[in-house]
XYZ file of C-alpha atoms in Angstrom:
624
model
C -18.548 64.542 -54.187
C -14.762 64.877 -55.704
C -13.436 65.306 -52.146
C -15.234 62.142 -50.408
C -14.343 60.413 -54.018
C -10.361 61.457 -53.584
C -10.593 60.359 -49.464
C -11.963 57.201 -50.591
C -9.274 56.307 -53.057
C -6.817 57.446 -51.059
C -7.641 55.695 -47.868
C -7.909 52.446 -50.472
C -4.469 52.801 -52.212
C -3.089 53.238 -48.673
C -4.531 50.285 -47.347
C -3.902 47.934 -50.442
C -0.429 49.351 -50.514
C 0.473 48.531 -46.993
C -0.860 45.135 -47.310
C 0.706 44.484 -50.564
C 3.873 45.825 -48.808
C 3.604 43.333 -45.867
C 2.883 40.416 -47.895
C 6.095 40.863 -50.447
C 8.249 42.388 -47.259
C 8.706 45.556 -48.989
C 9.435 48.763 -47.292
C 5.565 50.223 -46.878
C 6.459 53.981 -46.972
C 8.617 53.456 -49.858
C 6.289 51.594 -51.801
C 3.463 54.196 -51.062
C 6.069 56.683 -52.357
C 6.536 55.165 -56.062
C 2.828 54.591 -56.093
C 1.932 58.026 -55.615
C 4.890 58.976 -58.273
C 3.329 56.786 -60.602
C 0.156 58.037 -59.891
C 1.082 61.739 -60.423
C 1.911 60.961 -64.106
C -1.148 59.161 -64.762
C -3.462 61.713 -66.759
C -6.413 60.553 -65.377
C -5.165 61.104 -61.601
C -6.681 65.354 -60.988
C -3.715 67.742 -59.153
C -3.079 67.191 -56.027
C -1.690 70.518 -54.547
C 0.309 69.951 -50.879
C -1.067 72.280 -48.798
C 1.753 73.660 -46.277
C -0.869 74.542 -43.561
C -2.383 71.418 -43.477
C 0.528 69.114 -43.083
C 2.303 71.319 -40.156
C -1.466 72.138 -38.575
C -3.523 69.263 -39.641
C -0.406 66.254 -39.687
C 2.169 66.747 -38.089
C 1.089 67.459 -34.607
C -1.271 63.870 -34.521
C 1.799 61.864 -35.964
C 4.003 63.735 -33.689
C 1.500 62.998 -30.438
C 1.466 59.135 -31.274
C 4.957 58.527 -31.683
C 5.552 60.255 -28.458
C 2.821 57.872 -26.852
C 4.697 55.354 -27.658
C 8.529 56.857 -26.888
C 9.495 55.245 -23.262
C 10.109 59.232 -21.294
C 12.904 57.472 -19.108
C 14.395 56.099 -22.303
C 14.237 59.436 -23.917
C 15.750 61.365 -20.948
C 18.927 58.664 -20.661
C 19.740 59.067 -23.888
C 18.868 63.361 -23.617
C 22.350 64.348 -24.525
C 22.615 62.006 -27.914
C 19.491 63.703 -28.622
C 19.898 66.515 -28.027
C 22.702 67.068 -30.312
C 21.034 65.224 -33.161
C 18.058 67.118 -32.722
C 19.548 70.809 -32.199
C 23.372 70.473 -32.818
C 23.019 68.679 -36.293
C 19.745 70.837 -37.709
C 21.888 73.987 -36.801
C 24.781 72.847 -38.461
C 22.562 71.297 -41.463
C 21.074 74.074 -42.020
C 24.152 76.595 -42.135
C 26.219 74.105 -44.080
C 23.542 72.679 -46.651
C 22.850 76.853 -47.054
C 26.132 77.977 -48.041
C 26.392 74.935 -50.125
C 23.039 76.277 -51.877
C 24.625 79.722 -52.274
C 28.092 78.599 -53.742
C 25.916 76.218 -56.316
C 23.239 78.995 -56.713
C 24.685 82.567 -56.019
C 21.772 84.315 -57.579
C 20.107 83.008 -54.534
C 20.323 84.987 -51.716
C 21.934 83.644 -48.758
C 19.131 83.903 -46.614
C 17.273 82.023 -49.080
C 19.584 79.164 -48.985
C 19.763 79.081 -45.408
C 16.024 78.761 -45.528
C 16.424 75.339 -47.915
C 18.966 74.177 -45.336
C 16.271 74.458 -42.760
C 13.910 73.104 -44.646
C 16.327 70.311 -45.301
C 17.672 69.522 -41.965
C 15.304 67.257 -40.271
C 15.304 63.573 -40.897
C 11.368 62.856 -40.712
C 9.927 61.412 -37.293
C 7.755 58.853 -39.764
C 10.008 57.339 -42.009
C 13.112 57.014 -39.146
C 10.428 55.253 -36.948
C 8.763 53.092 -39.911
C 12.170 51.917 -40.772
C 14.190 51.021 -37.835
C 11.483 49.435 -36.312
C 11.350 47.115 -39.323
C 14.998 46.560 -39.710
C 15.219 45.403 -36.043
C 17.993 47.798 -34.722
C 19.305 47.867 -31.205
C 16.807 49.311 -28.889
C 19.517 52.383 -27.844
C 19.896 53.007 -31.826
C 15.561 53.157 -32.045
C 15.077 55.708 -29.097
C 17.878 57.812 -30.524
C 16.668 58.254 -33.946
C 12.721 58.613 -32.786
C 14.113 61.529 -30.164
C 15.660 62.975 -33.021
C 12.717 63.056 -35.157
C 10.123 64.160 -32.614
C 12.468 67.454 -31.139
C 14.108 68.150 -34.717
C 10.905 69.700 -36.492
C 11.241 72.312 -33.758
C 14.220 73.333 -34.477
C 14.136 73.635 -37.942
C 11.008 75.498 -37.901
C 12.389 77.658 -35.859
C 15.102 78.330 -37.819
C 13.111 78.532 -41.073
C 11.301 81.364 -39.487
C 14.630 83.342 -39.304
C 15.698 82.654 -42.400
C 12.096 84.331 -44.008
C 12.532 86.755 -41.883
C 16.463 87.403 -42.998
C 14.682 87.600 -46.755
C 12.894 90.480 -45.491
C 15.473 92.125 -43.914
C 14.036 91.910 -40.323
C 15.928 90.152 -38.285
C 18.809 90.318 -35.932
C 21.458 87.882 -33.978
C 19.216 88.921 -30.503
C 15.935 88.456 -32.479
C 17.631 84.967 -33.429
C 18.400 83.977 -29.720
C 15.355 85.127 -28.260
C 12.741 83.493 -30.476
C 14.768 79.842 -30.021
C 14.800 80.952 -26.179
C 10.757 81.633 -26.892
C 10.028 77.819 -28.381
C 11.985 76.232 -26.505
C 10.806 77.425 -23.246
C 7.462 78.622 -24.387
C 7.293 74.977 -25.531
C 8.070 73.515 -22.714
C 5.839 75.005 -20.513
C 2.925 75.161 -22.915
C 2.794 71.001 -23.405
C 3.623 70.372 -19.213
C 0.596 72.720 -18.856
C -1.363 70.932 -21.214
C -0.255 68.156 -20.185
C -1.285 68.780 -16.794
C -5.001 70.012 -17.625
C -5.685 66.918 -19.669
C -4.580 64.067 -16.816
C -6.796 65.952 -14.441
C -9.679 66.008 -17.186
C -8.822 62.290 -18.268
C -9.074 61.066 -14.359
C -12.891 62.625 -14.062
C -14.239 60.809 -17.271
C -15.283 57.964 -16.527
C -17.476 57.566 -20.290
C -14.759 56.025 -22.760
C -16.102 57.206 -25.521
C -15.526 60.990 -23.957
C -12.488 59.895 -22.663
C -11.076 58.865 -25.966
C -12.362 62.124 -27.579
C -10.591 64.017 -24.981
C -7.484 61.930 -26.332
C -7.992 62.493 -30.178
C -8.183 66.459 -29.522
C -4.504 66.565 -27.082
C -2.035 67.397 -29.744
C -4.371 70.091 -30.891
C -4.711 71.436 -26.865
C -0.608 71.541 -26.960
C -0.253 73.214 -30.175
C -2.668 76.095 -31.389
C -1.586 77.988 -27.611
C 2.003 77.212 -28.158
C 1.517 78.947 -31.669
C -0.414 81.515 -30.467
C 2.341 82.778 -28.352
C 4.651 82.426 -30.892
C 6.197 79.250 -29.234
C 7.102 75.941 -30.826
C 3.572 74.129 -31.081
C 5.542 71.120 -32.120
C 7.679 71.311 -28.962
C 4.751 71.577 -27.163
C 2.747 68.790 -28.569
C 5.620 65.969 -28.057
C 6.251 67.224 -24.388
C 2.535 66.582 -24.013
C 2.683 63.495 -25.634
C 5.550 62.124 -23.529
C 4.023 63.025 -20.206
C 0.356 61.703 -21.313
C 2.443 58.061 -22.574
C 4.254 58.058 -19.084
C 0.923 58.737 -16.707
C -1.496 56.910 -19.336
C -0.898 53.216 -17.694
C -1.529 55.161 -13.753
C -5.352 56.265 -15.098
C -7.880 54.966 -13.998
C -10.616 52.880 -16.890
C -8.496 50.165 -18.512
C -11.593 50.640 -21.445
C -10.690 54.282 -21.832
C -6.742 52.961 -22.144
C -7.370 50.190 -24.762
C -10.055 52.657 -27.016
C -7.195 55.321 -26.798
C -4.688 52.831 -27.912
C -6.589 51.417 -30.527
C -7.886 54.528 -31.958
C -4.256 55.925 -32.093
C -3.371 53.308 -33.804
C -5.692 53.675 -36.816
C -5.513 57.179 -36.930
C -1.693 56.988 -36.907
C -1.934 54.545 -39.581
C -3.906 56.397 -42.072
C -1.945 59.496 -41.624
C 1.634 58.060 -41.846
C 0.833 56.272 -44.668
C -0.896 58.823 -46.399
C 1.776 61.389 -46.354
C 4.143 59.385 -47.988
C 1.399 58.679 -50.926
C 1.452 62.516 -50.810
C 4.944 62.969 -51.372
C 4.870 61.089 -54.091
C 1.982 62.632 -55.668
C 3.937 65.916 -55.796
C 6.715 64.707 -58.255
C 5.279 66.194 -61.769
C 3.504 69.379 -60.356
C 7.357 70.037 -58.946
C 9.420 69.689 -61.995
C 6.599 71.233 -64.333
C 7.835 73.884 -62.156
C 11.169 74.761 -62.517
C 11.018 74.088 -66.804
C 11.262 77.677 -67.123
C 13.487 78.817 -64.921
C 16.128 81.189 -66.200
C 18.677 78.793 -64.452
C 18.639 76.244 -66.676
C 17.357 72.267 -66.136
C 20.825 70.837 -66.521
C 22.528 73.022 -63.921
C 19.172 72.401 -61.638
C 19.288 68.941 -61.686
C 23.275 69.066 -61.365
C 22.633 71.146 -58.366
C 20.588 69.526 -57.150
C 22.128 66.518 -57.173
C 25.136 68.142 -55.101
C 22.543 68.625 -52.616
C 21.505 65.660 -51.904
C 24.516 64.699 -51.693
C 26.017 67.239 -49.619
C 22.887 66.106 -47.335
C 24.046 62.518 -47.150
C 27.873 63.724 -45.872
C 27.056 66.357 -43.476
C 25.085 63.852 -41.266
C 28.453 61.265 -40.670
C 30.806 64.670 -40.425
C 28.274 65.699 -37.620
C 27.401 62.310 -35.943
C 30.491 60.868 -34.911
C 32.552 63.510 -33.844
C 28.853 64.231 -31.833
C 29.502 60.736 -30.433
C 32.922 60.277 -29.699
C 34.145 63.774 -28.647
C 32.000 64.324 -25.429
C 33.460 60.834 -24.178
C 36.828 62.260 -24.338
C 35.186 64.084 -20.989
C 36.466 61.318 -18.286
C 33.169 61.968 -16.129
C 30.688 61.268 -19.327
C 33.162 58.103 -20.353
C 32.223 56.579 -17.023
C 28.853 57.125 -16.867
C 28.104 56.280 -20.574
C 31.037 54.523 -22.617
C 31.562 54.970 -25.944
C 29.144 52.406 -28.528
C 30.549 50.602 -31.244
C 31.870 52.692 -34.391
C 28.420 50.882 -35.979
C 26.107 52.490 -33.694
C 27.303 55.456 -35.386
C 27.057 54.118 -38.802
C 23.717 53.549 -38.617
C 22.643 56.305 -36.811
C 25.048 58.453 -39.858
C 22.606 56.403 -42.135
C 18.952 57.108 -40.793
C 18.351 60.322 -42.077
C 15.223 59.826 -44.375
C 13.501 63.427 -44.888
C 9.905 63.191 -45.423
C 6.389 65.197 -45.667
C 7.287 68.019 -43.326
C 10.146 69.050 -45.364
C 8.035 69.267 -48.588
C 5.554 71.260 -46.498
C 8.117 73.405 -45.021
C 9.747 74.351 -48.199
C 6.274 75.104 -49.622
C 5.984 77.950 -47.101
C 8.653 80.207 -48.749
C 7.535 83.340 -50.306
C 5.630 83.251 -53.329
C 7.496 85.973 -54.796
C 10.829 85.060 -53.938
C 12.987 84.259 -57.396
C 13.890 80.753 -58.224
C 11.781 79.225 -55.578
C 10.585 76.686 -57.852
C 14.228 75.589 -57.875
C 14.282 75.556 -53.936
C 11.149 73.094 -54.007
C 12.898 70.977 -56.770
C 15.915 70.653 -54.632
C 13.906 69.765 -51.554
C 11.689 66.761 -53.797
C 15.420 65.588 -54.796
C 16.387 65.298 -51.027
C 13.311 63.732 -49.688
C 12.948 60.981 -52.816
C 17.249 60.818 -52.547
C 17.161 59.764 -49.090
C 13.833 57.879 -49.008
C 15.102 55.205 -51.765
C 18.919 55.290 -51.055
C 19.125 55.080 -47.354
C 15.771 53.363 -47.248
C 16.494 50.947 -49.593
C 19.873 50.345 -48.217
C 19.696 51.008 -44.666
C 18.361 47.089 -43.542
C 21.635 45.690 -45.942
C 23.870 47.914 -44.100
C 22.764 46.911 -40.568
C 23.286 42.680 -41.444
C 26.383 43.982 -43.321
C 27.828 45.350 -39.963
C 26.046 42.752 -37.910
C 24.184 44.672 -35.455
C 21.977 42.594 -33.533
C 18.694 43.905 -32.319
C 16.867 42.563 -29.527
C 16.837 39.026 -28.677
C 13.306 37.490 -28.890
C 14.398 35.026 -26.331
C 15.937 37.404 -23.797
C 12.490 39.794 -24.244
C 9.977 36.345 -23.896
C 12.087 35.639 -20.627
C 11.953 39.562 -18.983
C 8.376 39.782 -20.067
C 7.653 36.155 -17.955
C 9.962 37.278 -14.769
C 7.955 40.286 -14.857
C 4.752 38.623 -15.153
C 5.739 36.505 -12.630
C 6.510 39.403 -10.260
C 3.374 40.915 -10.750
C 1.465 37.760 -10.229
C 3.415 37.632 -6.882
C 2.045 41.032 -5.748
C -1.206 40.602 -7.006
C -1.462 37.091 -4.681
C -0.144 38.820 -1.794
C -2.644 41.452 -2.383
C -5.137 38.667 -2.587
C -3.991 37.241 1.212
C -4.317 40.464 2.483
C -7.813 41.654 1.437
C -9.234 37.985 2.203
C -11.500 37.558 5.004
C -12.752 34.985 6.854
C -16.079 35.310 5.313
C -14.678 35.284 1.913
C -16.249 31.814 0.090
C -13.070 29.355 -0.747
C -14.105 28.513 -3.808
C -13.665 32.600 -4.657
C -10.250 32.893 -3.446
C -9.426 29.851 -5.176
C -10.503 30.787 -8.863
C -8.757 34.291 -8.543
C -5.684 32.624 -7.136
C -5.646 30.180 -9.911
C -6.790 32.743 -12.810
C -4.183 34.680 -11.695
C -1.059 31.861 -12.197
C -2.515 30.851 -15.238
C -1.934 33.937 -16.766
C 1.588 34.161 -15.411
C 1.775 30.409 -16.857
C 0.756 31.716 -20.118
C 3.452 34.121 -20.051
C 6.756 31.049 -19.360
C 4.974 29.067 -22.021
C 5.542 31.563 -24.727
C 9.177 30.333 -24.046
C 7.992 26.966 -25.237
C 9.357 24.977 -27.994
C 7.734 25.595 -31.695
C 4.100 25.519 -32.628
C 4.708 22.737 -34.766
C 5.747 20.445 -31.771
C 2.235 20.852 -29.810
C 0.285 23.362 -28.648
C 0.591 24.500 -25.085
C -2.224 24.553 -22.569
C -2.704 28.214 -23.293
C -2.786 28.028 -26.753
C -5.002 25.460 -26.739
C -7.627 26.180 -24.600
C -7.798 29.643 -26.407
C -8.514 27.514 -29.826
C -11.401 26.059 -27.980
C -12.267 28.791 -26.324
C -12.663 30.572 -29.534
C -14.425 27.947 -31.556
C -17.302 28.029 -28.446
C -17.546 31.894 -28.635
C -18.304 31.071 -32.120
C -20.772 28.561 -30.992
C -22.505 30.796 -28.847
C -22.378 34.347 -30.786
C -24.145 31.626 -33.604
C -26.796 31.135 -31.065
C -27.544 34.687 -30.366
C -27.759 35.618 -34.131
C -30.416 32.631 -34.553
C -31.997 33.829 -31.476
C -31.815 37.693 -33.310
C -33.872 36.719 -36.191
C -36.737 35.077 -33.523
C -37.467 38.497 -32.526
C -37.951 37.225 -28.561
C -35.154 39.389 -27.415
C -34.558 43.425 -27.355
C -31.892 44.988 -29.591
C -30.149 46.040 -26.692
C -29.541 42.618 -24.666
C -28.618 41.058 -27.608
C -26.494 43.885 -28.542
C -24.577 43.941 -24.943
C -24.533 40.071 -24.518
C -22.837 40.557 -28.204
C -20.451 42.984 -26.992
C -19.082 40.748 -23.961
C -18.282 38.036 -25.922
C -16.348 40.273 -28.559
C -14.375 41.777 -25.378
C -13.401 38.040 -24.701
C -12.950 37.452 -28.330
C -10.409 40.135 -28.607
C -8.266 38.693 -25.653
C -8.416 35.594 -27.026
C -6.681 36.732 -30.395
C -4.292 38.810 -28.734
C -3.341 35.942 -26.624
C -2.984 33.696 -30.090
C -1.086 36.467 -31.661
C 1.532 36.005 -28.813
C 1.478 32.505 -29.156
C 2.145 32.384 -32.645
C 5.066 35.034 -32.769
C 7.373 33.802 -30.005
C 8.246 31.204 -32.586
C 8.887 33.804 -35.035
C 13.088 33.625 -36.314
C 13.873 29.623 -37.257
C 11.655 28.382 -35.065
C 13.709 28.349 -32.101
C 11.960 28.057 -28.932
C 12.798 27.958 -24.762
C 10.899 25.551 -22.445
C 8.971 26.496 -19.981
C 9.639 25.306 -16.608
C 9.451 21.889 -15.570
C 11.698 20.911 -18.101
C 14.714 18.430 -16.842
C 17.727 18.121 -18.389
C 20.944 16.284 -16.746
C 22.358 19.513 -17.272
C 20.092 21.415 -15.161
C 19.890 18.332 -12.481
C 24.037 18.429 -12.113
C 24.527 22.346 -12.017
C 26.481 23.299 -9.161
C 25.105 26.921 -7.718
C 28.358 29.195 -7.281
C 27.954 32.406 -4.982
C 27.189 35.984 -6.884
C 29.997 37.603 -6.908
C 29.883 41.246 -5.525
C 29.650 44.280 -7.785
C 29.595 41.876 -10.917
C 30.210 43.092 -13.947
C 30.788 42.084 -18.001
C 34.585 41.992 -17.862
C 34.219 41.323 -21.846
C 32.269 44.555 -22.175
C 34.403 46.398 -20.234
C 37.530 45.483 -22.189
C 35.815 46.058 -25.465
C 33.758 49.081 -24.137
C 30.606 47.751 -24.995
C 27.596 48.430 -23.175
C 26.002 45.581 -20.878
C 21.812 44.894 -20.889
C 21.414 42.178 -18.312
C 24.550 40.032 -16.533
C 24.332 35.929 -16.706
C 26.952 33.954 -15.257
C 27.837 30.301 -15.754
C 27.379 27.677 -13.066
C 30.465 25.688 -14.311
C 33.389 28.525 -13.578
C 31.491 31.467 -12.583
C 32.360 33.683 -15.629
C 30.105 36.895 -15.909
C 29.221 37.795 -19.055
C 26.398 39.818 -20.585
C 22.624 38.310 -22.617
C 22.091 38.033 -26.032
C 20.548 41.687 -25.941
C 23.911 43.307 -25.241
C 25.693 43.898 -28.511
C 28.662 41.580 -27.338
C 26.302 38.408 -26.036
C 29.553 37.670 -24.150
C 27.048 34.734 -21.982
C 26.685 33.003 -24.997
C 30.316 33.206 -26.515
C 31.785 31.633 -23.261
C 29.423 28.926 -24.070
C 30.315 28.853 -27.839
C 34.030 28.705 -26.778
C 33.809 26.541 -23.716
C 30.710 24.065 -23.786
C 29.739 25.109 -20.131
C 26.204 24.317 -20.382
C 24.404 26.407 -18.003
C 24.056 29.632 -16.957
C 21.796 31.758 -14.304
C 20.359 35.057 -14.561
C 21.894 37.371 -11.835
C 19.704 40.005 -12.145
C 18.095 41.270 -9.106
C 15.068 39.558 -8.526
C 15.747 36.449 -11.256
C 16.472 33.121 -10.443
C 16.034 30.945 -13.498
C 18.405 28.826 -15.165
C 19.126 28.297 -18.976
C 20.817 25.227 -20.646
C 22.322 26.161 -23.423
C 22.632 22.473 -25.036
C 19.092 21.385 -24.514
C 17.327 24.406 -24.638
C 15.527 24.267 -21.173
C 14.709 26.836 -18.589
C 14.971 25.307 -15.394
């Protein structure tokens, strides 16, 4: 009865704190994490005692698998060497540095010991880098860095934490060392493709969703107890799976098995995010009751402590932009990737919130070793330190350095050239399959069902809500108020008693499926006006603008001379029908497109991407 009583007020302070959170635009993890503080005080709230096993066994490999369903693999693999060094460069030299820091604040430490609390230390958390930059609205390049780092760091630093316990033993060696990072890393490796492997062929034969998704829920699990078992890195394992299952997941076959997965992620990710940092939180007396007696002293504990944390804070800038800039000094990688803004680096210097795992990690040190209370202590100081200071400050310091994240405008217009594309090929497919025999009226629905949706998708690009409601939008308010109509029919029809459970229960079902479109379609609607309101037309706006623009010739191999100069990287190339100028969108951190216009009044520009032919005016906001 305690435990259902505990999951029931947990799951409730999770979801009243993340709504509360929403509504006052608060940093949710961070107001989950002074809850559960204030909760660990209260006398009333019973001891909550972190267990180490279930966090690294029963957390982390779920939250792990869901964030790497969602991390783009080609995004990840472009960006491979900036995360790589994050992710294995910077724990390595974390952990060494933060450990001799330990020892010269704590000598009656051992070293190894230390080492092990730099370990523990190390790893920004995959959950609060990922909660937080998506809600501060960084660059996209900044996002996939920080959530590589987070999924491939735990490895790492587990790895290394299992040396270190192993140094406090006295059984360990430099070879031992090299062999068991050689072991998870390949081990790893092969261990999650394998898995991977097994469950696409497994996922392609179900055809019953409810199976299907099951098969989904268990994955991380599949990819980490063999990894473990072979003394590999589980965690490796489990975001390799999860990045090949995110990459073939939209090839499967049974859209219903796709959507149940992604919705059933997407709660269970919810929960357990949010939970953990409630956890964390809930661990702040239990630690310091801890280390009261401890032959060390509070003051010098909390003064070392405190040199931690901050010693945590400047090894991440020394590390991150000599990491950035130095490799570019190589003329081969300069050409292929040029150097980002010193911001980029900032930021990145910044985003190093520690989280659950490290309080799990740390809990994992020998019970007998001396002053391990202190060890914990230090850990809760680094996790809380860098949860509220960089947490806290991390959204000021990105509009301090004006870093712009993606354009809503430039995404609404990719998403409807794509649609448009794909409504293109799915026509063509149409004319092909078509037969004689084929009634007219059929080919002409599927045609026209087919550009309305690809209609839907320009008029997201439409001027604000408040001005009138496009066709889309409306006929989804009407087609929602007549699903209400009729679901109202079936529930008086329910209480007759004329009809079975079951055909009420699947004629109920079909018109929740439509529902659910519906909403998601309104949801779209309602967001593209998000950010003052601006708004794009769709086409079939005229402007004298538009009407008059001349259509210069692409040049050949164009390019962002802007970017170039500053050495900033280009997204997508525009170029203005009045003199030709190339410059980049407003997704590129120098927006060079819409400077020229800023600095010249040339109206309109074209999108010189391959495959895009629109037009923007810049004056009267019109796609043409």
């Amino acid at each position: 009865m305690e435990v259902a009583l505990g999951l029931l007020v947990l799951v409730a302070v999770v979801c009243a704190g993340s709504a509360l959170g929403r509504k006052l635009n608060v940093s949710v993890p961070l107001l989950l994490v002074l809850a559960g503080v204030a909760g660990s005080f209260l006398p009333f709230v019973p001891h909550i005692e972190l267990n180490p096993e279930l966090v690294l066994v029963g957390l982390l490999p779920p939250l792990l698998y869901a964030a790497a369903l969602r991390t783009s693999l080609f995004d990840f693999g472009s960006n491979r060497r900036a995360i790589g060094l994050l992710s294995v460069g910077y724990v390595i030299f974390g952990t060494l540095a933060v450990g001799f820091v330990v020892w010269w604040l704590f000598p009656e430490i051992p070293l190894a010991a230390a080492i092990a609390l730099g370990a523990v230390v190390a790893p920004p958390d995959a959950v609060a880098a990922t909660a937080i930059a998506r809600k501060v609205g960084m660059p996209r390049r900044i996002v996939t860095i920080l959530e590589g780092e987070s999924l491939v760091n735990d490895a790492t630093a587990l790895v290394c934490l299992r040396a270190a316990i192993a140094a406090i033993s006295g059984s360990v060696s430099a070879a031992g060392i090299a062999g068991g990072f050689l072991l998870a890393a390949g081990g790893g490796l092969v261990v999650g493709l394998a898995a991977a492997y097994v469950l696409t062929v497994l996922r392609k034969r179900i055809r019953n969703v409810a199976i299907n998704t099951s098969t989904s829920l268990v994955a991380p699990f599949v990819a980490y107890l063999p990894a473990e078992a072979i003394h590999a890195s589980g965690v490796l394992a489990v975001v390799v799976t999860g990045l090949v299952m995110g990459t073939k997941a939209p090839s499967m076959p049974n859209g219903a098995a796709r959507l149940s997965q992604r919705s059933n992620w997407n709660t269970v990710q919810f929960l357990l995010e949010n939970s953990v940092f409630l956890l964390i939180g809930l661990q702040v007396r239990t630690i310091i009751d801890g280390v009261q007696d401890d032959s060390l002293g509070a003051g010098r504990i909390w003064a070392g402590c405190a040199v931690i944390l901050l010693a945590v804070l400047v090894l991440r800038p020394v590390w991150v932009f000599p990491a950035t800039y130095l490799p570019r000094l190589i003329p081969s990688v300069r050409r292929a990737d040029p150097a980002p803004p010193w911001q980029f680096a900032a930021i990145v210097s910044w985003a190093g919130m520690r989280g659950v795992v490290t309080l799990a990690a740390v809990l994992v040190l020998p019970a007998e070793l001396e002053h391990r209370s202190v060890l914990i202590l230090a850990a809760l100081v680094v996790v809380g330190g860098t949860l509220t200071l960089q947490g806290f400050t991390l959204p000021g310091l990105v509009r301090l350095l004006r870093v712009q994240g993606p354009d809503q405008r430039e995404d609404a217009l990719n998403q409807a050239s794509l649609m448009q594309l794909a409504t293109s090929a799915g026509v063509a497919r149409l004319q092909e399959l078509r037969t004689d025999n084929d009634p007219p009226e059929v080919v002409a629905m599927l045609k026209r069902r087919t550009q309305e949706r690809g209609l839907a998708a320009w008029e997201r690009l439409g001027r604000p809500a408040s001005e009138a409601a496009t066709p889309s939008q409306r006929y989804a308010q009407l087609r929602l108020a007549m699903l209400e109509a009729e679901r109202a029919k079936v529930l008086e029809l329910r209480r007759g008693g004329e009809y079975a459970h079951e055909v009420l229960s699947e004629v109920l079902d079909r018109l929740d499926v439509e529902e659910s479109m519906l909403d998601l379609s309104l949801n779209e609607l309602d967001t593209s006006g998000e950010g003052g309101g601006e708004g794009i037309a769709r086409p079939g706006g005229v402007c004298g603008h538009l009407e008059s623009a001349r259509s210069p010739a692409v040049p050949r191999d164009a390019s962002c001379a802007d970017c170039v100069r500053e050495g900033t990287t280009t997204v997508h190339l525009r170029m203005c029908l009045a003199c030709g100028n190339v410059g980049c969108c407003d997704s590129s951190p120098g927006t060079h497109a819409s400077r020229h216009f800023e600095a010249t009044g040339h109206p309109v520009m074209r999108s010189i991407e391959p495959g895009e032919d629109w037009r923007w005016c810049y004056k009267d906001d019109l796609l043409g």
